[in-house]
PDB file of C-alpha atoms and ligand atoms in Angstrom:
ATOM      1  CA  MET A  12      38.663 180.536 209.909  1.00 43.00           C
ATOM      2  CA  GLY A  13      38.242 184.155 209.039  1.00 44.00           C
ATOM      3  CA  ARG A  14      38.874 185.284 212.573  1.00 46.00           C
ATOM      4  CA  ASN A  15      42.604 184.706 212.754  1.00 47.00           C
ATOM      5  CA  GLY A  16      43.723 188.324 213.079  1.00 47.00           C
ATOM      6  CA  SER A  17      46.816 189.108 211.043  1.00 48.00           C
ATOM      7  CA  ALA A  18      46.675 185.840 209.157  1.00 47.00           C
ATOM      8  CA  ALA A  19      43.339 186.844 207.653  1.00 45.00           C
ATOM      9  CA  ARG A  20      44.793 190.033 206.257  1.00 48.00           C
ATOM     10  CA  THR A  21      47.205 188.337 203.838  1.00 67.00           C
ATOM     11  CA  ARG A  22      44.931 185.497 202.876  1.00 78.00           C
ATOM     12  CA  MET A  23      44.019 185.171 199.193  1.00 83.00           C
ATOM     13  CA  GLU A  24      40.445 184.855 198.048  1.00 85.00           C
ATOM     14  CA  THR A  25      38.773 184.398 194.677  1.00 86.00           C
ATOM     15  CA  CYS A  26      36.602 186.948 192.984  1.00 88.00           C
ATOM     16  CA  ALA A  27      33.248 185.371 192.204  1.00 86.00           C
ATOM     17  CA  VAL A  28      32.908 187.053 188.835  1.00 86.00           C
ATOM     18  CA  CYS A  29      36.261 186.630 187.132  1.00 88.00           C
ATOM     19  CA  GLY A  30      37.592 183.795 189.288  1.00 86.00           C
ATOM     20  CA  LYS A  31      41.014 185.345 189.930  1.00 87.00           C
ATOM     21  CA  LEU A  32      42.844 185.335 193.244  1.00 88.00           C
ATOM     22  CA  PHE A  33      43.120 188.609 195.192  1.00 87.00           C
ATOM     23  CA  PRO A  34      44.311 189.563 198.671  1.00 85.00           C
ATOM     24  CA  SER A  35      41.102 189.455 200.701  1.00 79.00           C
ATOM     25  CA  GLY A  36      41.521 193.134 201.757  1.00 79.00           C
ATOM     26  CA  ARG A  37      41.152 194.218 198.160  1.00 81.00           C
ATOM     27  CA  LEU A  38      37.926 192.330 197.496  1.00 84.00           C
ATOM     28  CA  TYR A  39      34.496 193.768 198.187  1.00 84.00           C
ATOM     29  CA  HIS A  40      31.994 191.864 200.221  1.00 83.00           C
ATOM     30  CA  ALA A  41      28.778 191.100 198.472  1.00 83.00           C
ATOM     31  CA  SER A  42      26.849 192.250 201.530  1.00 79.00           C
ATOM     32  CA  SER A  43      28.277 195.735 201.243  1.00 77.00           C
ATOM     33  CA  ILE A  44      27.243 196.265 197.615  1.00 78.00           C
ATOM     34  CA  ARG A  45      24.144 198.280 196.778  1.00 75.00           C
ATOM     35  CA  PRO A  46      21.098 196.052 196.338  1.00 76.00           C
ATOM     36  CA  GLY A  47      20.596 197.183 192.722  1.00 77.00           C
ATOM     37  CA  ILE A  48      24.148 196.291 191.726  1.00 82.00           C
ATOM     38  CA  PHE A  49      23.857 193.041 193.750  1.00 85.00           C
ATOM     39  CA  GLU A  50      20.820 191.976 191.712  1.00 85.00           C
ATOM     40  CA  LEU A  51      22.592 192.835 188.502  1.00 85.00           C
ATOM     41  CA  ILE A  52      25.525 190.585 189.381  1.00 89.00           C
ATOM     42  CA  ARG A  53      23.205 187.806 190.473  1.00 89.00           C
ATOM     43  CA  GLN A  54      21.632 187.763 187.073  1.00 88.00           C
ATOM     44  CA  ASP A  55      25.042 187.121 185.517  1.00 86.00           C
ATOM     45  CA  VAL A  56      26.921 185.006 187.998  1.00 86.00           C
ATOM     46  CA  GLY A  57      25.710 181.610 189.040  1.00 83.00           C
ATOM     47  CA  GLY A  58      26.888 181.078 192.615  1.00 84.00           C
ATOM     48  CA  TRP A  59      26.519 184.699 193.651  1.00 86.00           C
ATOM     49  CA  SER A  60      25.381 185.071 197.222  1.00 86.00           C
ATOM     50  CA  LEU A  61      25.771 187.390 200.214  1.00 83.00           C
ATOM     51  CA  ASP A  62      29.022 185.631 201.158  1.00 84.00           C
ATOM     52  CA  SER A  63      30.648 186.116 197.780  1.00 86.00           C
ATOM     53  CA  ARG A  64      33.460 188.520 197.100  1.00 87.00           C
ATOM     54  CA  ILE A  65      34.105 190.674 194.024  1.00 87.00           C
ATOM     55  CA  CYS A  66      37.186 192.456 192.807  1.00 87.00           C
ATOM     56  CA  GLY A  67      37.412 196.226 192.203  1.00 83.00           C
ATOM     57  CA  PRO A  68      37.510 196.185 188.386  1.00 83.00           C
ATOM     58  CA  ASP A  69      34.539 193.924 188.139  1.00 86.00           C
ATOM     59  CA  LEU A  70      32.577 195.960 190.669  1.00 83.00           C
ATOM     60  CA  SER A  71      33.221 199.179 188.791  1.00 78.00           C
ATOM     61  CA  GLN A  72      32.148 197.516 185.560  1.00 82.00           C
ATOM     62  CA  TYR A  73      28.904 196.456 187.124  1.00 84.00           C
ATOM     63  CA  ARG A  74      28.511 199.847 188.687  1.00 78.00           C
ATOM     64  CA  ARG A  75      28.808 201.389 185.247  1.00 76.00           C
ATOM     65  CA  ARG A  76      26.178 199.076 183.896  1.00 81.00           C
ATOM     66  CA  TYR A  77      23.955 199.859 186.846  1.00 78.00           C
ATOM     67  CA  VAL A  78      24.325 203.584 186.222  1.00 74.00           C
ATOM     68  CA  ALA A  79      23.655 203.088 182.550  1.00 76.00           C
ATOM     69  CA  ASP A  80      20.469 201.166 183.379  1.00 78.00           C
ATOM     70  CA  LEU A  81      19.394 203.871 185.724  1.00 74.00           C
ATOM     71  CA  LEU A  82      19.980 206.570 183.093  1.00 73.00           C
ATOM     72  CA  GLU A  83      18.061 204.508 180.593  1.00 75.00           C
ATOM     73  CA  GLN A  84      15.126 204.157 182.891  1.00 72.00           C
ATOM     74  CA  GLU A  85      15.092 207.870 183.676  1.00 68.00           C
ATOM     75  CA  ARG A  86      15.574 209.145 180.169  1.00 67.00           C
ATOM     76  CA  GLY A  87      14.110 206.355 178.095  1.00 65.00           C
ATOM     77  CA  GLU A  88      17.042 206.106 175.735  1.00 65.00           C
ATOM     78  CA  LEU A  89      20.713 206.969 176.016  1.00 68.00           C
ATOM     79  CA  SER A  90      21.851 209.666 173.700  1.00 72.00           C
ATOM     80  CA  GLY A  91      25.312 209.798 172.115  1.00 73.00           C
ATOM     81  CA  LEU A  92      26.278 212.392 174.704  1.00 72.00           C
ATOM     82  CA  ASP A  93      25.235 210.130 177.602  1.00 75.00           C
ATOM     83  CA  ARG A  94      27.286 207.323 176.125  1.00 75.00           C
ATOM     84  CA  GLN A  95      30.308 209.605 175.712  1.00 73.00           C
ATOM     85  CA  VAL A  96      30.026 210.597 179.366  1.00 74.00           C
ATOM     86  CA  LEU A  97      29.672 206.961 180.461  1.00 73.00           C
ATOM     87  CA  GLU A  98      32.726 205.962 178.426  1.00 73.00           C
ATOM     88  CA  SER A  99      34.843 208.777 179.833  1.00 71.00           C
ATOM     89  CA  PHE A 100      33.535 207.801 183.224  1.00 67.00           C
ATOM     90  CA  GLU A 101      34.708 204.244 182.814  1.00 65.00           C
ATOM     91  CA  LYS A 102      38.097 205.227 181.505  1.00 66.00           C
ATOM     92  CA  GLY A 103      38.508 207.684 184.374  1.00 60.00           C
ATOM     93  CA  VAL A 104      39.365 210.642 182.094  1.00 59.00           C
ATOM     94  CA  SER A 105      37.648 213.979 182.295  1.00 60.00           C
ATOM     95  CA  SER A 106      35.004 214.408 179.604  1.00 55.00           C
ATOM     96  CA  VAL A 107      35.228 218.153 180.198  1.00 60.00           C
ATOM     97  CA  HIS A 108      38.671 218.249 178.691  1.00 62.00           C
ATOM     98  CA  ALA A 109      37.726 216.185 175.691  1.00 58.00           C
ATOM     99  CA  SER A 110      34.636 218.211 174.831  1.00 61.00           C
ATOM    100  CA  ALA A 111      36.362 221.529 175.494  1.00 64.00           C
ATOM    101  CA  ALA A 112      39.093 220.522 173.019  1.00 64.00           C
ATOM    102  CA  GLY A 113      36.354 219.671 170.494  1.00 63.00           C
ATOM    103  CA  LEU A 114      34.749 223.066 170.928  1.00 65.00           C
ATOM    104  CA  ASP A 115      38.082 224.861 170.303  1.00 68.00           C
ATOM    105  CA  LYS A 116      38.706 222.743 167.227  1.00 68.00           C
ATOM    106  CA  GLU A 117      35.262 223.442 165.863  1.00 67.00           C
ATOM    107  CA  LEU A 118      35.652 227.181 166.394  1.00 65.00           C
ATOM    108  CA  GLU A 119      39.105 227.137 164.856  1.00 68.00           C
ATOM    109  CA  GLY A 120      37.926 225.377 161.732  1.00 70.00           C
ATOM    110  CA  GLU A 121      35.872 228.361 160.541  1.00 75.00           C
ATOM    111  CA  THR A 122      36.466 229.538 156.990  1.00 81.00           C
ATOM    112  CA  LEU A 123      37.361 233.019 155.821  1.00 85.00           C
ATOM    113  CA  GLY A 124      33.804 233.582 154.540  1.00 85.00           C
ATOM    114  CA  GLN A 125      32.341 232.696 157.907  1.00 83.00           C
ATOM    115  CA  ARG A 126      34.663 235.048 159.770  1.00 85.00           C
ATOM    116  CA  ALA A 127      33.900 237.808 157.244  1.00 87.00           C
ATOM    117  CA  ALA A 128      30.170 237.232 157.782  1.00 86.00           C
ATOM    118  CA  ASP A 129      30.735 237.605 161.535  1.00 85.00           C
ATOM    119  CA  ARG A 130      32.613 240.831 161.065  1.00 88.00           C
ATOM    120  CA  VAL A 131      30.055 242.333 158.656  1.00 87.00           C
ATOM    121  CA  ALA A 132      27.180 241.345 160.924  1.00 87.00           C
ATOM    122  CA  ALA A 133      28.987 242.825 163.925  1.00 88.00           C
ATOM    123  CA  PHE A 134      29.610 246.110 162.064  1.00 89.00           C
ATOM    124  CA  GLY A 135      26.075 246.171 160.657  1.00 85.00           C
ATOM    125  CA  GLY A 136      24.657 246.034 164.190  1.00 86.00           C
ATOM    126  CA  SER A 137      26.643 248.913 165.600  1.00 92.00           C
ATOM    127  CA  TRP A 138      26.116 252.674 166.154  1.00 95.00           C
ATOM    128  CA  GLY A 139      29.205 253.227 164.032  1.00 94.00           C
ATOM    129  CA  PHE A 140      27.347 251.786 161.032  1.00 92.00           C
ATOM    130  CA  ILE A 141      24.248 253.880 161.569  1.00 94.00           C
ATOM    131  CA  ILE A 142      26.178 257.121 161.975  1.00 96.00           C
ATOM    132  CA  THR A 143      28.394 256.462 158.915  1.00 94.00           C
ATOM    133  CA  PHE A 144      25.351 255.545 156.910  1.00 92.00           C
ATOM    134  CA  VAL A 145      23.453 258.695 157.869  1.00 95.00           C
ATOM    135  CA  VAL A 146      26.473 260.848 157.048  1.00 96.00           C
ATOM    136  CA  VAL A 147      26.857 259.211 153.658  1.00 93.00           C
ATOM    137  CA  LEU A 148      23.126 259.660 152.845  1.00 93.00           C
ATOM    138  CA  LEU A 149      23.163 263.325 153.847  1.00 93.00           C
ATOM    139  CA  CYS A 150      26.311 263.939 151.765  1.00 90.00           C
ATOM    140  CA  TRP A 151      24.762 262.227 148.719  1.00 89.00           C
ATOM    141  CA  MET A 152      21.544 264.264 149.026  1.00 89.00           C
ATOM    142  CA  THR A 153      23.268 267.604 149.633  1.00 88.00           C
ATOM    143  CA  ILE A 154      25.625 267.073 146.700  1.00 86.00           C
ATOM    144  CA  ASN A 155      22.727 266.305 144.357  1.00 86.00           C
ATOM    145  CA  VAL A 156      20.373 269.052 145.658  1.00 85.00           C
ATOM    146  CA  ILE A 157      22.917 271.870 145.639  1.00 83.00           C
ATOM    147  CA  GLY A 158      24.410 270.721 142.327  1.00 75.00           C
ATOM    148  CA  PHE A 159      27.893 270.444 143.686  1.00 67.00           C
ATOM    149  CA  LEU A 160      30.590 268.467 141.718  1.00 64.00           C
ATOM    150  CA  GLY A 161      29.320 268.741 138.143  1.00 65.00           C
ATOM    151  CA  GLY A 162      25.663 269.498 138.731  1.00 65.00           C
ATOM    152  CA  GLY A 163      24.173 266.437 140.455  1.00 74.00           C
ATOM    153  CA  PHE A 164      24.576 262.931 139.058  1.00 80.00           C
ATOM    154  CA  ASP A 165      21.442 261.687 140.824  1.00 82.00           C
ATOM    155  CA  PRO A 166      18.766 264.451 140.850  1.00 83.00           C
ATOM    156  CA  TYR A 167      15.930 264.976 143.378  1.00 79.00           C
ATOM    157  CA  PRO A 168      14.027 261.656 143.790  1.00 85.00           C
ATOM    158  CA  PHE A 169      17.525 260.008 144.188  1.00 88.00           C
ATOM    159  CA  ILE A 170      16.769 256.922 142.091  1.00 91.00           C
ATOM    160  CA  LEU A 171      20.386 255.672 142.099  1.00 91.00           C
ATOM    161  CA  LEU A 172      20.567 256.068 145.870  1.00 92.00           C
ATOM    162  CA  ASN A 173      17.362 254.085 146.125  1.00 93.00           C
ATOM    163  CA  LEU A 174      18.835 251.266 144.044  1.00 95.00           C
ATOM    164  CA  LEU A 175      22.045 251.246 146.132  1.00 93.00           C
ATOM    165  CA  LEU A 176      20.092 251.045 149.373  1.00 94.00           C
ATOM    166  CA  SER A 177      17.987 248.156 148.076  1.00 95.00           C
ATOM    167  CA  CYS A 178      21.153 246.275 147.084  1.00 95.00           C
ATOM    168  CA  ILE A 179      22.757 246.797 150.498  1.00 92.00           C
ATOM    169  CA  ALA A 180      19.610 245.654 152.279  1.00 92.00           C
ATOM    170  CA  ALA A 181      19.323 242.565 150.115  1.00 94.00           C
ATOM    171  CA  LEU A 182      22.923 241.524 150.840  1.00 91.00           C
ATOM    172  CA  GLN A 183      22.832 242.387 154.521  1.00 89.00           C
ATOM    173  CA  ALA A 184      20.019 240.037 155.380  1.00 90.00           C
ATOM    174  CA  PRO A 185      21.777 236.798 154.297  1.00 91.00           C
ATOM    175  CA  VAL A 186      24.997 237.867 155.968  1.00 89.00           C
ATOM    176  CA  ILE A 187      23.157 238.439 159.225  1.00 88.00           C
ATOM    177  CA  MET A 188      21.386 235.050 158.911  1.00 91.00           C
ATOM    178  CA  MET A 189      24.692 233.319 158.298  1.00 89.00           C
ATOM    179  CA  SER A 190      26.223 234.875 161.361  1.00 89.00           C
ATOM    180  CA  GLN A 191      23.184 233.967 163.440  1.00 91.00           C
ATOM    181  CA  ARG A 192      23.323 230.365 162.384  1.00 90.00           C
ATOM    182  CA  ARG A 193      26.946 230.178 163.424  1.00 88.00           C
ATOM    183  CA  GLN A 194      26.137 231.749 166.750  1.00 88.00           C
ATOM    184  CA  GLU A 195      23.423 229.138 167.300  1.00 92.00           C
ATOM    185  CA  GLU A 196      25.929 226.394 166.487  1.00 88.00           C
ATOM    186  CA  LYS A 197      28.376 227.745 169.054  1.00 87.00           C
ATOM    187  CA  ASP A 198      25.567 227.890 171.668  1.00 91.00           C
ATOM    188  CA  ARG A 199      24.563 224.337 170.896  1.00 90.00           C
ATOM    189  CA  ILE A 200      28.145 223.093 171.376  1.00 87.00           C
ATOM    190  CA  ARG A 201      28.366 224.993 174.702  1.00 88.00           C
ATOM    191  CA  ALA A 202      25.062 223.610 175.814  1.00 90.00           C
ATOM    192  CA  GLU A 203      26.162 220.032 175.023  1.00 86.00           C
ATOM    193  CA  ASN A 204      29.368 220.717 176.925  1.00 85.00           C
ATOM    194  CA  ASP A 205      27.448 221.916 179.916  1.00 88.00           C
ATOM    195  CA  TYR A 206      25.136 218.890 179.776  1.00 86.00           C
ATOM    196  CA  MET A 207      28.046 216.513 179.737  1.00 84.00           C
ATOM    197  CA  ILE A 208      29.653 218.237 182.721  1.00 86.00           C
ATOM    198  CA  ASN A 209      26.416 218.129 184.650  1.00 88.00           C
ATOM    199  CA  LEU A 210      25.744 214.508 183.891  1.00 84.00           C
ATOM    200  CA  ARG A 211      29.274 213.555 184.814  1.00 81.00           C
ATOM    201  CA  ALA A 212      29.010 215.440 188.054  1.00 86.00           C
ATOM    202  CA  GLU A 213      25.814 213.661 188.857  1.00 84.00           C
ATOM    203  CA  LEU A 214      27.384 210.233 188.158  1.00 79.00           C
ATOM    204  CA  GLU A 215      30.460 211.187 190.097  1.00 80.00           C
ATOM    205  CA  ILE A 216      28.345 212.114 193.109  1.00 86.00           C
ATOM    206  CA  ARG A 217      26.427 208.813 192.814  1.00 80.00           C
ATOM    207  CA  GLN A 218      29.662 206.953 192.783  1.00 75.00           C
ATOM    208  CA  LEU A 219      30.971 208.843 195.769  1.00 82.00           C
ATOM    209  CA  HIS A 220      27.756 208.018 197.565  1.00 83.00           C
ATOM    210  CA  ASP A 221      28.207 204.400 196.699  1.00 76.00           C
ATOM    211  CA  MET A 222      31.792 204.482 197.915  1.00 75.00           C
ATOM    212  CA  ILE A 223      30.920 206.088 201.221  1.00 83.00           C
ATOM    213  CA  GLU A 224      28.150 203.491 201.725  1.00 79.00           C
ATOM    214  CA  HIS A 225      30.555 200.753 200.941  1.00 75.00           C
ATOM    215  CA  GLN A 226      33.199 202.145 203.280  1.00 76.00           C
ATOM    216  CA  MET A 227      30.724 202.425 206.139  1.00 80.00           C
ATOM    217  CA  ALA A 228      29.407 198.901 205.650  1.00 77.00           C
ATOM    218  CA  HIS A 229      32.937 197.564 205.420  1.00 73.00           C
ATOM    219  CA  GLN A 230      34.017 199.364 208.553  1.00 79.00           C
ATOM    220  CA  TRP A 231      31.035 198.157 210.402  1.00 81.00           C
ATOM    221  CA  GLU A 232      31.769 194.593 209.334  1.00 76.00           C
ATOM    222  CA  ARG A 233      35.347 194.954 210.498  1.00 75.00           C
ATOM    223  CA  LEU A 234      34.321 196.376 213.857  1.00 82.00           C
ATOM    224  CA  ALA A 235      31.881 193.530 214.401  1.00 82.00           C
ATOM    225  CA  GLU A 236      34.591 191.079 213.504  1.00 76.00           C
ATOM    226  CA  LEU A 237      37.065 192.639 215.921  1.00 78.00           C
ATOM    227  CA  GLN A 238      34.477 192.552 218.646  1.00 84.00           C
ATOM    228  CA  GLN A 239      33.856 188.898 217.882  1.00 81.00           C
ATOM    229  CA  ILE A 240      37.545 188.170 218.198  1.00 76.00           C
ATOM    230  CA  GLN A 241      37.717 189.970 221.533  1.00 78.00           C
ATOM    231  CA  ILE A 242      34.722 188.128 222.869  1.00 84.00           C
ATOM    232  CA  GLU A 243      36.225 184.826 221.832  1.00 76.00           C
ATOM    233  CA  LEU A 244      39.511 185.738 223.464  1.00 75.00           C
ATOM    234  CA  LEU A 245      37.778 186.698 226.724  1.00 80.00           C
ATOM    235  CA  GLU A 246      35.502 183.650 226.777  1.00 79.00           C
ATOM    236  CA  GLY A 247      37.899 180.811 226.339  1.00 70.00           C
ATOM    237  CA  HIS A 248      41.409 180.966 225.018  1.00 56.00           C
ATOM    238  CA  GLN A 249      42.868 183.466 227.453  1.00 53.00           C
ATOM    239  CA  PRO A 250      46.585 183.548 226.979  1.00 52.00           C
ATOM    240  CA  PRO A 251      48.671 182.953 230.159  1.00 51.00           C
ATOM    241  CA  THR A 252      50.191 186.397 230.005  1.00 53.00           C
ATOM    242  CA  GLN A 253      46.880 188.231 230.685  1.00 49.00           C
ATOM    243  CA  PRO A 254      45.641 187.227 234.159  1.00 49.00           C
ATOM    244  CA  PRO A 255      47.858 189.461 236.382  1.00 50.00           C
ATOM    245  CA  ALA A 256      45.969 192.550 235.201  1.00 48.00           C
ATOM    246  CA  LYS A 257      42.828 191.224 236.855  1.00 47.00           C
ATOM    247  CA  ASN A 258      44.260 191.095 240.374  1.00 49.00           C
ATOM    248  CA  SER A 259      45.608 194.638 240.427  1.00 45.00           C
ATOM    249  CA  SER A 260      42.119 196.213 240.468  1.00 42.00           C
TER     250      SER A 260
HETATM  251 ZN1  LIG B 311      36.979 189.828 189.430  1.00 73.19          ZN
END
């Protein structure tokens, strides 16, 4: 019945999973599905066999579950990031865009204090800071040693200068730590972003691999079917219009 050429192309068949009718060309043959996914469907669907057909949406759903199982086996447990990637994968949207937008938002949401800490830490770690500081120290000492400007407000052991330097050092340390923590946070977000992109690429490649495998199996099936039709035509039901070609050679 399936070998009726053009008639077979428009025939409707049911999907074994959801039971809806589809044009047979849009259904996937059970024999062309990866063994792992095949087993997964067999656990769920009662009359699932090698002759069954499945529709695209159902197949992609099972494929997602299969990939999720694979990931779970490899990593033990799915993290929130893995789940996010899987969801974006199922929806067909790019997770890269979503997470990149999240990164921007997180960086935009910094407060005035955080930005100030960044600036101070950046200035504190520059040659400009060192040179300015040395110049200020030298000025302070010269003024007080020579007795310039009213005879030295902070004489030789420079006790006031000492106090000032201690205060600056005490304040600088927490500012630098704050800035470092924020830098770490940014790095973490970027690393998560990278991880999601990599995982998604891996899944994408797996799916492509599946698709190519499916295409090849499908094509092979079609070729075999065509050959069968030709053999049947040659064996018995030769149409009356064909014979003259035989005599000419
Ligand atoms: Zn279906």
